[in-house]
C-alpha cells in the first residue's frame, strides 16, 4: 500500500493555482520569513461533518512532530475529502491577514453500475445543442452517436425554455424544461430528464453536464417584466440614462434610414461601401449628436449655481474646513439621477476657493464672476469629454456596420430595416412606437423607465473583473458593447439583500441543475460577477459535492484566469485546438495543457505543492466557434483530432465535427435535428449516421486510446514537430516504460488546392514496436457532394475513414519498411519509412523498451523499491543478483565512519585534488561544488521539482556515462566500506546503463536520492541525540549539512598510546582530525586548519553533535603545540605554525571547559597526557612521547605565562611568513594588566584577534597597517579569560584542578597570584571599564568626548588609538555568553538592543557601527585604488556582515531575556527563530548547503566570501541548542 501522498504549501500570498487531488493530505508550513512569529492559519474548508460555508473560517491547529514548538517542523494540515474551492489566510501577531490564497480540490467522478472512477484526464466529451435533439423520447437514439463514437461525457446546452430569439443561451424560464422536448399529450419534467441522465451514467458509462447561465435572461422572460429590479434599468442605474437616450436616437435613425430619408445625404438603406460609412459618421456628428445633447447630463447650470454662491457670500457664510481640509479647489458633484444640468457645485469648496476681498457688493460680484468663468470652463471640459465618447461611439457603430453588412466573414444582413437595424439596440423598449421627444419624456416616469433594461454582451479587451454595466463604466455610452439583443443583463448587486428575488430564483435554478447533472459549464464565465458564481456553485456543491465544473475564459491573462479558477474551483478550463494557426502550434498546445515530460523525475510522497496551470479540457472545436472545415480542410479533421486525443488532459469535440458538417452549427439559428445512430447507415443518409460516417470510426479508436492512456498511467508527453505538417506525439508510462507514439499528418490546407510534399521524412522510434494500435486515413469514397439537408444536420458524404486497428507492423499499409538499429548498448531504435502517410493520416504505435532493457529496468526498480513503494509497479526480481546488492544499502552504510561519510557526501575540489582527483566539471556549465553526493544533490534539488530535463547535468547524463562512472569509481578506488558503497552504486549503474538514455536522468536521480538519504540516516546514528532530534525538527533538517562544515580527513590517524587511554597522537595527524575552517578557500594544505577558527567552531560542530572523541583529540593536539603560552593561529601542518594571535588560547580554554561540562565525566580530560612539541619556547620540535604532561599542567602554564607577561618576536619574521606586515608587527605581546586583571596586548602594527585584516595596498598606502589592531584589552578576550579563570577556581574547589594560583615575577619580586583574586578583580573592573553610559559626569569615563553611542559596551579598553575603544562592534556579545556574570542585566539588555538596531543584518552582524566614519559594508578584495579604507579589502571587518557573531548575539539575547521575565523571553524566542529562518533559507538555496563567511551590507552576496564556513554554522547550532 502506497504511503498517503502529502503536499506541503509554504504560507505566502499568491494567485497561483494549487490543484489538489481528493484524498491527499495538504500541510501548511511556515515559510522562512514567518518563522519566529506567531502565525495563525484560517481556512473555510469545513470541519468534519459540517456543511461548507464560504465565509465561515476556523483556525487550524499546529502539529508538532518533534514534540516541541519548532517553527521549521510544525505544520497544520487538511485531509482533502470534499471537492471545491477553499480559501486560507494567515495572520502574524496583531495582523489578522498577512497573506493567503486558494486551493482547488478536484472532484471524483464515477460511472457505471459499479461506480468506478472516471479520472479527469480520461474524459472525452461531446457537446450537443439541446434544441436539436427533438423530443425527449428520441434522445437516446441521437445521443447513442456519442456512445458509439467512444465519448464518455455529454455536454448539453441549456435544457430550459428558450427566449424569442431561440438562442441556446437566451433562457426565458430558468426553472422549466424546454417544452420543445415534450411530445404532444406527454408531461415530462426534470425528473424524467434526470432519469435519462442516470441511465446514461449506469448503462452507457457516460456522465452528463449542462450549462448554467447567470449573466442574463431572455428579454421576453415573464419574470423580468414582473421584477425589473433584476436588470439594469434607468431607475436603479440612472447613470445609463445618457446611453439610453443615445440608443433611442439610434433606433429612430434606423427608421429614418430604412425609409430613405437620408439618401440625399449619401446614406441609403443598403449600405455597401466606404462612402456610405463616411455618411454615417457625418449624420451622427451633424444631426444626431447635436439633437440629443448628451453633454447636458454632465454639466452644471451656471447661473443657478452662481446665484446660490452669491447668497452665501452675502450672508457671510464660511467654508466647512472639515470637508475641504482648508485646501482650495472647486468640486463638482455629479447628479446621481443624471438629469440634464443636474450637476451641482460643492459650495464649501467654492467658498474655500473664491474668497472676496471684502463683503462689499462689488467684491462679491467679482468673486461670482470668477466662479461663473470657472463653471463655464468646466462645462466646456465636460463637452469635450462627451465629444470624445461620441467619437468612440461613432467608431464602434461604423465598425459594427462593417461586420454585419460588409465583411466577408460577417452575416451580411442587407438593407437597414426594423428587423435588422443599423445597430443592435442596447436597451429594451416594451412600448408602442412614439417620437423621440415623447420617449424622452418617459425618462422622468419611474413606472415606465424601470422597464428600459440594458441588454448583455461582451466588451473586447475589457477587464473581466469589472462589471461594465455598473457606475464608472461608459461602455454603453461609447457603444463598445458587442450586444446580445435577445438578452437582458442581470443585476445582482453585492449580495442577496440587493436583489432577493433574483438570487433566490437563480439559486433554485442552480440546485435543479446540480440535482440532475454531474457537472456544469459556466457560460460567459469571464463576465459573470465572481461573488455570484461563487455563491451559486456553493449551492450546487451542497446538492452534488463532486460537481464537475468547466468554463471557457476569454480574459487574455493567465493571471486573471487563475483568479477565476481559484475562487470558483473550476475543474477544467476549455481550450481549443482551433486556436492554433498551424500544426506546430497545435502540438505546442498538447505539451502545454498536460502531462510531465518523458523521463520526468520521481517526486517524493511528501513534497511541495507546486503551482500549476489549470486542468485543461482540450477540444477539437467548441460549439460556438467557426467550423474547422471552413478554415482548414475536411482532411484535417482526423489528424487534428488525433493530436487532441493524445493530450494528457480531458479532451472532446462538438457534435457535427466527426460527421464533417462543413459549417458552424449556429446556437441561434439552427433548428434542424441531429441524425440518429444506425451502424448500417448509408453514406448518403441525412437522418442517420454510422461507423462509416465522416471520421466517426477514427474518433472511436482515438477516444478509446485516449482513455486507455490516462487510465494506465501514461502521464508523460513528448511532442516532436517532424516537418511543417507532421506532428509526432509520445505518451509514456513511467512505471512500465511503455509508450504510444502517434504520428499525425495534418492538412490545414486543402490538398485539392495545395501541393503537399510527397517526401515524408523517416522517423526513429526508440524501443521495440509491439504493434500498430491504429492507422487511419481520410479518403474520398465518391458518394456525391455535400448538400445541406432541410431537416437534419448532415455532414459531407464524400469522405470516410479507412482504418486498421491492432495489427502487426508488417501488415501496415502506411509504413513502407521498418529497420532496426542499435546505437550503443542502450539505444535500440527502429527506423520507420512511410509510403501512405498522406495528408489527413494518422498512425499510432505501441512501443516497449527492447527486451533486455525492459528486464534490466524492472530489476533496477526492484532494488529501488527498498527505498520507495513507488517503484514496485514494473519491478522484476533479479535472478542472479550481484553479491553487493544482496545486502540492504543501509547495512553497508552502517559500517561507514563519519570520515567515510564526509568523503561520500562532500569534499570540495581542492580537497579532492590532494588525493589526485577533483570535482566533476559539467562541460559548458560549471564544476560541481562537491565531489561527493551533495554536489549533485544540490543541483538536482533545483532540477527535480521543475522536471528541468534540459539542464546541462541532464544533457551530460544522456550523452554518456562519464558522470555516472565518476560517482561510483571515486568510491570504488578507496578501501573498506566506502569501496563497498561504490560497488553498490556501480552495480546499480550497470543496470541503468542498459536502458534508453532519455531515462538515465530520472533513474540516476532515484539512485542518488536513495543513497543520499540512507547515508544521512547513517550519519545521524553516529551523532548525538541532539543532532538526531534536529534531523526531524531543526531549522536545518532538510539540509542536514552539519557534516559538510565539520568533516574530518580521510587519512588514517596513528593508534593511541597504550599507556593511557586518552593520550593524543602526534602532530602529523592533527590536520587529519581538525575540521576545515571554510570552503572553498581554506580547505587544503597549510591553510586548512586555524587555531582560533577551530575552537570557535568546536562546541557547535563537535561537542553538540556527539563527536566527542574528535573534539578531545583536537583539544589535546593543540595543547601539544603550546608555545610562549599561546596556541598557534595557523597550524600550518606543524611546519610553519604562527603564534601571532592573542585570542586562540582563550577559545581553546573555553572549549576545554565546554568539553568538561558537556561530556559525562568530561573533566577526566584534564588528566590526559599531552605530547609537547615545544616544551620550551626556543627548543626544536620534540619527538612524540619524548615530553609528556597532563593537560592540567599545560593549562596552568598558559595561565602562568599570561600573568607573567608574554613578549616575543615571531620566528622567521619578515616577508617569508607575511609579505604585508611591517617589522613592528612581528612583535607579539600579551599580559595581565595588574590594575584590572584584563588580558592586554598587541600594538598598532599587528592584529591579534579574529578581526585580523592586514593592509595590502601600496597604492592606498595601507600596506602593513592593520585595519582593526584592537590592541589593549579586547572585550571578548576579557570575557573568555573571565570564563576560564572562574572555571579553574570552581575546578580547584572540587579537587579537579591542582592549582589555585601561580607564582610570577612582578617588579623584580616573586609573588603569588590567586585565581580567585584574579576572578574577583575581573568581576569588579569590567563594567567600570567597558560600560559606556553616555553621562559626561560618569567618573569611570576617561574620554567622554569620544562617546558617539551610549548604552553600549566598548570594543576594547586601553587601545593605542582611544577612539577605537568606543567603536560599536558585535564582540561584546561573546563576553556576554561566556561570562554573563560580568554584566548587569539592564545594561546588557540596552546594549543588545542597540546592537540589534544597528548591527543585526539579514544573516550576520555588521562588524562596525554603520554610523562610524570608516564604515563600509561592501567587501571587495580585488579593488586596488587610492582609498585607504577600502583598497585590497581593507574594510574586511569594518562593516561587512559576518555570520558567526550572530550566534553569540542571539545566545546573549536569550540568556538575558530569561532574566527579564517570560514575556520578554517569549518575544526574544520569536526574534531568534525569525533570524534563524533566514539562515534556513540560505541553506536551502546555496549549492554548498552551508552558511557563508560573511555577506555585504544588508545581506547582499559577497563573491569574495567563503561560501561555507565552519564557525558560521557552529554558532547557529549553538543557538538551536540553547533554544
Tab-separated table of N, CA and C in Angstrom, residues 1081-1207:
chain	number	residue	atom	x	y	z
A	1081	UNK	N	37.996	28.211	0.086
A	1081	UNK	CA	39.307	28.867	0.115
A	1081	UNK	C	40.284	28.266	1.120
A	1082	UNK	N	39.789	27.723	2.241
A	1082	UNK	CA	40.687	27.220	3.278
A	1082	UNK	C	40.387	25.750	3.546
A	1083	UNK	N	40.610	24.936	2.524
A	1083	UNK	CA	40.184	23.542	2.629
A	1083	UNK	C	41.312	22.542	2.463
A	1084	UNK	N	42.524	23.023	2.191
A	1084	UNK	CA	43.609	22.068	1.956
A	1084	UNK	C	44.948	22.718	2.272
A	1085	UNK	N	45.966	21.867	2.377
A	1085	UNK	CA	47.321	22.362	2.574
A	1085	UNK	C	47.507	23.025	3.920
A	1086	UNK	N	48.468	23.947	3.971
A	1086	UNK	CA	48.816	24.553	5.251
A	1086	UNK	C	47.722	25.505	5.746
A	1087	UNK	N	46.843	25.921	4.852
A	1087	UNK	CA	45.804	26.868	5.260
A	1087	UNK	C	44.509	26.167	5.656
A	1088	UNK	N	44.595	24.872	5.860
A	1088	UNK	CA	43.396	24.102	6.174
A	1088	UNK	C	42.928	24.331	7.608
A	1089	UNK	N	43.858	24.465	8.541
A	1089	UNK	CA	43.487	24.430	9.961
A	1089	UNK	C	43.973	25.672	10.678
A	1090	UNK	N	43.048	26.345	11.357
A	1090	UNK	CA	43.346	27.570	12.082
A	1090	UNK	C	42.914	27.390	13.536
A	1091	UNK	N	43.809	27.753	14.466
A	1091	UNK	CA	43.523	27.527	15.868
A	1091	UNK	C	42.289	28.252	16.349
A	1092	UNK	N	42.216	29.542	16.086
A	1092	UNK	CA	41.077	30.326	16.551
A	1092	UNK	C	39.784	29.771	15.961
A	1093	UNK	N	39.752	29.586	14.645
A	1093	UNK	CA	38.546	29.113	13.965
A	1093	UNK	C	38.123	27.754	14.502
A	1094	UNK	N	39.138	26.907	14.747
A	1094	UNK	CA	38.845	25.560	15.240
A	1094	UNK	C	38.053	25.614	16.531
A	1095	UNK	N	38.488	26.449	17.459
A	1095	UNK	CA	37.868	26.403	18.781
A	1095	UNK	C	36.630	27.282	18.885
A	1096	UNK	N	36.469	28.227	17.996
A	1096	UNK	CA	35.173	28.920	17.926
A	1096	UNK	C	34.098	27.942	17.442
A	1097	UNK	N	34.493	27.058	16.529
A	1097	UNK	CA	33.527	26.146	15.916
A	1097	UNK	C	33.370	24.840	16.670
A	1098	UNK	N	34.299	24.498	17.553
A	1098	UNK	CA	34.353	23.141	18.091
A	1098	UNK	C	33.112	22.775	18.914
A	1099	UNK	N	32.652	23.669	19.739
A	1099	UNK	CA	31.494	23.308	20.572
A	1099	UNK	C	30.283	22.993	19.706
A	1100	UNK	N	29.981	23.850	18.745
A	1100	UNK	CA	28.794	23.645	17.922
A	1100	UNK	C	28.896	22.451	17.005
A	1101	UNK	N	30.083	22.237	16.422
A	1101	UNK	CA	30.207	21.213	15.399
A	1101	UNK	C	30.636	19.856	15.931
A	1102	UNK	N	31.223	19.821	17.107
A	1102	UNK	CA	31.690	18.528	17.606
A	1102	UNK	C	31.081	18.146	18.946
A	1103	UNK	N	31.105	19.037	19.907
A	1103	UNK	CA	30.563	18.669	21.207
A	1103	UNK	C	29.055	18.452	21.135
A	1104	UNK	N	28.345	19.387	20.511
A	1104	UNK	CA	26.896	19.257	20.458
A	1104	UNK	C	26.441	18.167	19.508
A	1105	UNK	N	27.284	17.820	18.551
A	1105	UNK	CA	26.894	16.798	17.581
A	1105	UNK	C	27.294	15.401	18.013
A	1106	UNK	N	27.946	15.289	19.196
A	1106	UNK	CA	28.302	13.974	19.693
A	1106	UNK	C	29.636	13.459	19.204
A	1107	UNK	N	30.433	14.295	18.592
A	1107	UNK	CA	31.740	13.852	18.089
A	1107	UNK	C	32.805	14.119	19.160
A	1108	UNK	N	32.609	13.463	20.283
A	1108	UNK	CA	33.404	13.780	21.464
A	1108	UNK	C	34.853	13.322	21.337
A	1109	UNK	N	35.056	12.196	20.719
A	1109	UNK	CA	36.437	11.703	20.590
A	1109	UNK	C	37.259	12.650	19.732
A	1110	UNK	N	36.699	13.071	18.603
A	1110	UNK	CA	37.433	14.001	17.745
A	1110	UNK	C	37.684	15.319	18.467
A	1111	UNK	N	36.674	15.779	19.225
A	1111	UNK	CA	36.848	17.029	19.970
A	1111	UNK	C	37.992	16.893	20.969
A	1112	UNK	N	38.021	15.782	21.712
A	1112	UNK	CA	39.100	15.551	22.684
A	1112	UNK	C	40.448	15.535	21.990
A	1113	UNK	N	40.522	14.832	20.868
A	1113	UNK	CA	41.792	14.730	20.164
A	1113	UNK	C	42.300	16.084	19.696
A	1114	UNK	N	41.392	16.902	19.212
A	1114	UNK	CA	41.791	18.228	18.730
A	1114	UNK	C	42.269	19.096	19.894
A	1115	UNK	N	41.535	19.040	21.007
A	1115	UNK	CA	41.947	19.827	22.179
A	1115	UNK	C	43.343	19.420	22.623
A	1116	UNK	N	43.573	18.138	22.726
A	1116	UNK	CA	44.862	17.664	23.210
A	1116	UNK	C	45.971	17.904	22.193
A	1117	UNK	N	45.640	17.781	20.925
A	1117	UNK	CA	46.654	18.018	19.900
A	1117	UNK	C	47.122	19.457	19.928
A	1118	UNK	N	46.194	20.381	20.037
A	1118	UNK	CA	46.603	21.780	20.112
A	1118	UNK	C	47.316	22.071	21.427
A	1119	UNK	N	46.958	21.356	22.483
A	1119	UNK	CA	47.683	21.524	23.749
A	1119	UNK	C	49.154	21.203	23.548
A	1120	UNK	N	49.405	20.190	22.712
A	1120	UNK	CA	50.791	19.803	22.456
A	1120	UNK	C	51.578	20.844	21.702
A	1121	UNK	N	50.886	21.790	21.074
A	1121	UNK	CA	51.589	22.823	20.294
A	1121	UNK	C	51.800	24.099	21.095
A	1122	UNK	N	51.426	24.128	22.376
A	1122	UNK	CA	51.553	25.338	23.183
A	1122	UNK	C	52.997	25.839	23.168
A	1123	UNK	N	53.140	27.116	22.954
A	1123	UNK	CA	54.465	27.749	22.916
A	1123	UNK	C	54.283	29.211	23.291
A	1124	UNK	N	55.154	29.753	24.077
A	1124	UNK	CA	55.033	31.142	24.547
A	1124	UNK	C	53.746	31.342	25.347
A	1125	UNK	N	53.129	30.260	25.793
A	1125	UNK	CA	51.850	30.402	26.487
A	1125	UNK	C	50.678	30.574	25.545
A	1126	UNK	N	50.914	30.392	24.248
A	1126	UNK	CA	49.866	30.559	23.240
A	1126	UNK	C	49.721	29.278	22.423
A	1127	UNK	N	48.581	29.130	21.774
A	1127	UNK	CA	48.466	28.084	20.767
A	1127	UNK	C	48.493	28.769	19.413
A	1128	UNK	N	48.853	28.051	18.369
A	1128	UNK	CA	49.040	28.716	17.071
A	1128	UNK	C	47.731	29.179	16.453
A	1129	UNK	N	47.835	30.271	15.745
A	1129	UNK	CA	46.714	30.746	14.948
A	1129	UNK	C	46.607	29.872	13.702
A	1130	UNK	N	47.673	29.854	12.916
A	1130	UNK	CA	47.741	28.985	11.736
A	1130	UNK	C	48.575	27.777	12.095
A	1131	UNK	N	47.964	26.598	12.033
A	1131	UNK	CA	48.682	25.390	12.398
A	1131	UNK	C	49.736	25.035	11.361
A	1132	UNK	N	49.400	25.224	10.097
A	1132	UNK	CA	50.383	25.051	9.031
A	1132	UNK	C	51.006	23.686	8.965
A	1133	UNK	N	50.212	22.639	9.228
A	1133	UNK	CA	50.686	21.255	9.186
A	1133	UNK	C	51.879	21.023	10.118
A	1134	UNK	N	52.025	21.884	11.118
A	1134	UNK	CA	53.116	21.736	12.069
A	1134	UNK	C	54.446	22.228	11.537
A	1135	UNK	N	54.486	22.694	10.298
A	1135	UNK	CA	55.768	23.094	9.689
A	1135	UNK	C	55.964	24.611	9.741
A	1136	UNK	N	54.905	25.321	9.665
A	1136	UNK	CA	55.050	26.792	9.659
A	1136	UNK	C	53.945	27.423	10.502
A	1137	UNK	N	53.826	26.919	11.722
A	1137	UNK	CA	52.813	27.465	12.630
A	1137	UNK	C	53.166	28.893	13.020
A	1138	UNK	N	52.107	29.717	13.212
A	1138	UNK	CA	52.316	31.106	13.628
A	1138	UNK	C	51.591	31.355	14.946
A	1139	UNK	N	52.355	31.873	15.902
A	1139	UNK	CA	51.813	32.165	17.228
A	1139	UNK	C	51.576	33.670	17.329
A	1140	UNK	N	50.694	34.162	16.499
A	1140	UNK	CA	50.555	35.613	16.397
A	1140	UNK	C	49.160	36.097	16.780
A	1141	UNK	N	48.393	35.273	17.499
A	1141	UNK	CA	47.069	35.759	17.912
A	1141	UNK	C	46.942	35.653	19.430
A	1142	UNK	N	46.272	36.629	20.011
A	1142	UNK	CA	46.113	36.689	21.453
A	1142	UNK	C	44.875	35.953	21.942
A	1143	UNK	N	43.933	35.626	21.018
A	1143	UNK	CA	42.651	35.090	21.464
A	1143	UNK	C	42.518	33.574	21.345
A	1144	UNK	N	43.305	32.930	20.471
A	1144	UNK	CA	43.104	31.500	20.218
A	1144	UNK	C	43.247	30.677	21.495
A	1145	UNK	N	44.224	31.071	22.343
A	1145	UNK	CA	44.448	30.331	23.586
A	1145	UNK	C	43.183	30.339	24.448
A	1146	UNK	N	42.511	31.481	24.488
A	1146	UNK	CA	41.323	31.604	25.346
A	1146	UNK	C	40.121	30.870	24.755
A	1147	UNK	N	40.036	30.820	23.431
A	1147	UNK	CA	38.995	29.997	22.806
A	1147	UNK	C	39.265	28.512	23.094
A	1148	UNK	N	40.542	28.143	23.082
A	1148	UNK	CA	40.918	26.759	23.406
A	1148	UNK	C	40.510	26.410	24.841
A	1149	UNK	N	40.804	27.290	25.768
A	1149	UNK	CA	40.430	27.057	27.150
A	1149	UNK	C	38.912	26.981	27.309
A	1150	UNK	N	38.197	27.806	26.562
A	1150	UNK	CA	36.741	27.762	26.626
A	1150	UNK	C	36.218	26.406	26.162
A	1151	UNK	N	36.848	25.851	25.140
A	1151	UNK	CA	36.416	24.549	24.631
A	1151	UNK	C	36.736	23.424	25.616
A	1152	UNK	N	37.867	23.545	26.319
A	1152	UNK	CA	38.161	22.536	27.347
A	1152	UNK	C	37.079	22.598	28.428
A	1153	UNK	N	36.718	23.808	28.811
A	1153	UNK	CA	35.651	23.972	29.802
A	1153	UNK	C	34.339	23.379	29.286
A	1154	UNK	N	34.020	23.669	28.009
A	1154	UNK	CA	32.780	23.139	27.431
A	1154	UNK	C	32.811	21.620	27.382
A	1155	UNK	N	33.981	21.080	27.042
A	1155	UNK	CA	34.111	19.623	26.993
A	1155	UNK	C	33.881	19.028	28.381
A	1156	UNK	N	34.516	19.625	29.352
A	1156	UNK	CA	34.443	19.086	30.710
A	1156	UNK	C	33.032	19.157	31.277
A	1157	UNK	N	32.275	20.195	30.896
A	1157	UNK	CA	30.928	20.362	31.451
A	1157	UNK	C	29.866	19.673	30.603
A	1158	UNK	N	30.122	19.528	29.315
A	1158	UNK	CA	29.101	18.978	28.420
A	1158	UNK	C	29.140	17.462	28.357
A	1159	UNK	N	30.334	16.888	28.460
A	1159	UNK	CA	30.509	15.444	28.284
A	1159	UNK	C	30.443	14.763	29.644
A	1160	UNK	N	29.724	13.671	29.756
A	1160	UNK	CA	29.762	12.922	31.034
A	1160	UNK	C	31.201	12.554	31.408
A	1161	UNK	N	31.574	12.830	32.626
A	1161	UNK	CA	32.946	12.605	33.116
A	1161	UNK	C	33.971	13.357	32.257
A	1162	UNK	N	33.517	14.454	31.675
A	1162	UNK	CA	34.398	15.197	30.781
A	1162	UNK	C	35.604	15.788	31.455
A	1163	UNK	N	35.525	15.989	32.786
A	1163	UNK	CA	36.675	16.570	33.492
A	1163	UNK	C	37.902	15.671	33.441
A	1164	UNK	N	37.690	14.394	33.083
A	1164	UNK	CA	38.836	13.483	33.031
A	1164	UNK	C	39.840	13.884	31.956
A	1165	UNK	N	39.404	14.720	31.028
A	1165	UNK	CA	40.340	15.172	30.005
A	1165	UNK	C	41.519	15.921	30.618
A	1166	UNK	N	41.305	16.496	31.779
A	1166	UNK	CA	42.371	17.267	32.420
A	1166	UNK	C	43.566	16.381	32.772
A	1167	UNK	N	43.309	15.098	32.931
A	1167	UNK	CA	44.388	14.180	33.299
A	1167	UNK	C	45.037	13.520	32.086
A	1168	UNK	N	44.504	13.792	30.904
A	1168	UNK	CA	45.071	13.183	29.698
A	1168	UNK	C	46.490	13.696	29.471
A	1169	UNK	N	47.369	12.787	29.048
A	1169	UNK	CA	48.733	13.181	28.741
A	1169	UNK	C	48.790	13.882	27.394
A	1170	UNK	N	49.574	14.916	27.394
A	1170	UNK	CA	49.766	15.717	26.185
A	1170	UNK	C	51.212	15.565	25.748
A	1171	UNK	N	51.410	15.209	24.494
A	1171	UNK	CA	52.759	15.154	23.932
A	1171	UNK	C	53.151	16.569	23.522
A	1172	UNK	N	54.142	17.127	24.214
A	1172	UNK	CA	54.542	18.510	23.952
A	1172	UNK	C	55.532	18.557	22.798
A	1173	UNK	N	55.195	19.373	21.827
A	1173	UNK	CA	56.110	19.580	20.720
A	1173	UNK	C	57.171	20.613	21.095
A	1174	UNK	N	56.745	21.638	21.858
A	1174	UNK	CA	57.678	22.698	22.248
A	1174	UNK	C	57.591	22.883	23.767
A	1175	UNK	N	58.248	22.017	24.503
A	1175	UNK	CA	58.187	22.169	25.971
A	1175	UNK	C	58.824	23.468	26.438
A	1176	UNK	N	59.732	24.032	25.637
A	1176	UNK	CA	60.265	25.379	25.928
A	1176	UNK	C	60.086	26.216	24.682
A	1177	UNK	N	60.145	27.538	24.869
A	1177	UNK	CA	59.851	28.437	23.753
A	1177	UNK	C	60.837	28.289	22.606
A	1178	UNK	N	62.089	28.011	22.935
A	1178	UNK	CA	63.114	28.075	21.903
A	1178	UNK	C	63.616	26.714	21.442
A	1179	UNK	N	63.026	25.651	21.918
A	1179	UNK	CA	63.532	24.332	21.550
A	1179	UNK	C	63.052	23.919	20.169
A	1180	UNK	N	63.752	22.932	19.610
A	1180	UNK	CA	63.325	22.340	18.357
A	1180	UNK	C	62.172	21.381	18.652
A	1181	UNK	N	61.381	21.061	17.643
A	1181	UNK	CA	60.260	20.140	17.877
A	1181	UNK	C	60.746	18.816	18.440
A	1182	UNK	N	60.079	18.367	19.499
A	1182	UNK	CA	60.428	17.114	20.133
A	1182	UNK	C	59.662	15.957	19.493
A	1183	UNK	N	60.232	14.768	19.626
A	1183	UNK	CA	59.602	13.595	19.057
A	1183	UNK	C	58.382	13.202	19.887
A	1184	UNK	N	57.436	12.541	19.266
A	1184	UNK	CA	56.233	12.106	20.007
A	1184	UNK	C	56.611	11.246	21.201
A	1185	UNK	N	56.033	11.566	22.352
A	1185	UNK	CA	56.265	10.801	23.572
A	1185	UNK	C	57.497	11.202	24.333
A	1186	UNK	N	58.312	12.073	23.771
A	1186	UNK	CA	59.563	12.451	24.438
A	1186	UNK	C	59.278	13.297	25.670
A	1187	UNK	N	58.360	14.255	25.550
A	1187	UNK	CA	57.962	15.082	26.689
A	1187	UNK	C	56.443	15.009	26.799
A	1188	UNK	N	55.972	14.504	27.907
A	1188	UNK	CA	54.539	14.381	28.110
A	1188	UNK	C	54.160	14.966	29.458
A	1189	UNK	N	53.000	15.571	29.508
A	1189	UNK	CA	52.494	16.089	30.761
A	1189	UNK	C	50.970	16.141	30.688
A	1190	UNK	N	50.322	16.087	31.833
A	1190	UNK	CA	48.855	16.111	31.814
A	1190	UNK	C	48.344	17.470	31.344
A	1191	UNK	N	47.143	17.447	30.844
A	1191	UNK	CA	46.559	18.663	30.273
A	1191	UNK	C	46.478	19.765	31.314
A	1192	UNK	N	46.210	19.409	32.596
A	1192	UNK	CA	46.062	20.484	33.574
A	1192	UNK	C	47.355	21.256	33.749
A	1193	UNK	N	48.506	20.613	33.512
A	1193	UNK	CA	49.776	21.341	33.598
A	1193	UNK	C	49.928	22.295	32.418
A	1194	UNK	N	49.441	21.875	31.275
A	1194	UNK	CA	49.517	22.752	30.098
A	1194	UNK	C	48.639	23.979	30.326
A	1195	UNK	N	47.450	23.758	30.891
A	1195	UNK	CA	46.563	24.882	31.191
A	1195	UNK	C	47.235	25.825	32.190
A	1196	UNK	N	47.815	25.244	33.194
A	1196	UNK	CA	48.494	26.059	34.210
A	1196	UNK	C	49.602	26.877	33.578
A	1197	UNK	N	50.368	26.288	32.685
A	1197	UNK	CA	51.447	27.017	32.026
A	1197	UNK	C	50.895	28.196	31.230
A	1198	UNK	N	49.784	27.978	30.533
A	1198	UNK	CA	49.206	29.056	29.735
A	1198	UNK	C	48.773	30.220	30.620
A	1199	UNK	N	48.134	29.906	31.752
A	1199	UNK	CA	47.699	30.972	32.654
A	1199	UNK	C	48.889	31.673	33.271
A	1200	UNK	N	49.870	30.888	33.669
A	1200	UNK	CA	51.059	31.478	34.311
A	1200	UNK	C	51.790	32.406	33.368
A	1201	UNK	N	51.911	31.978	32.106
A	1201	UNK	CA	52.652	32.808	31.141
A	1201	UNK	C	51.937	34.127	30.904
A	1202	UNK	N	50.603	34.119	30.895
A	1202	UNK	CA	49.876	35.375	30.710
A	1202	UNK	C	50.021	36.277	31.926
A	1203	UNK	N	50.000	35.682	33.097
A	1203	UNK	CA	50.169	36.510	34.295
A	1203	UNK	C	51.588	37.054	34.360
A	1204	UNK	N	52.537	36.270	33.894
A	1204	UNK	CA	53.927	36.706	33.884
A	1204	UNK	C	54.149	37.769	32.820
A	1205	UNK	N	53.418	37.617	31.718
A	1205	UNK	CA	53.589	38.538	30.594
A	1205	UNK	C	54.299	37.863	29.438
A	1206	UNK	N	53.708	37.933	28.258
A	1206	UNK	CA	54.265	37.293	27.065
A	1206	UNK	C	54.798	38.370	26.142
A	1207	UNK	N	56.040	38.173	25.700
A	1207	UNK	CA	56.622	39.135	24.754
A	1207	UNK	C	57.692	38.409	23.948
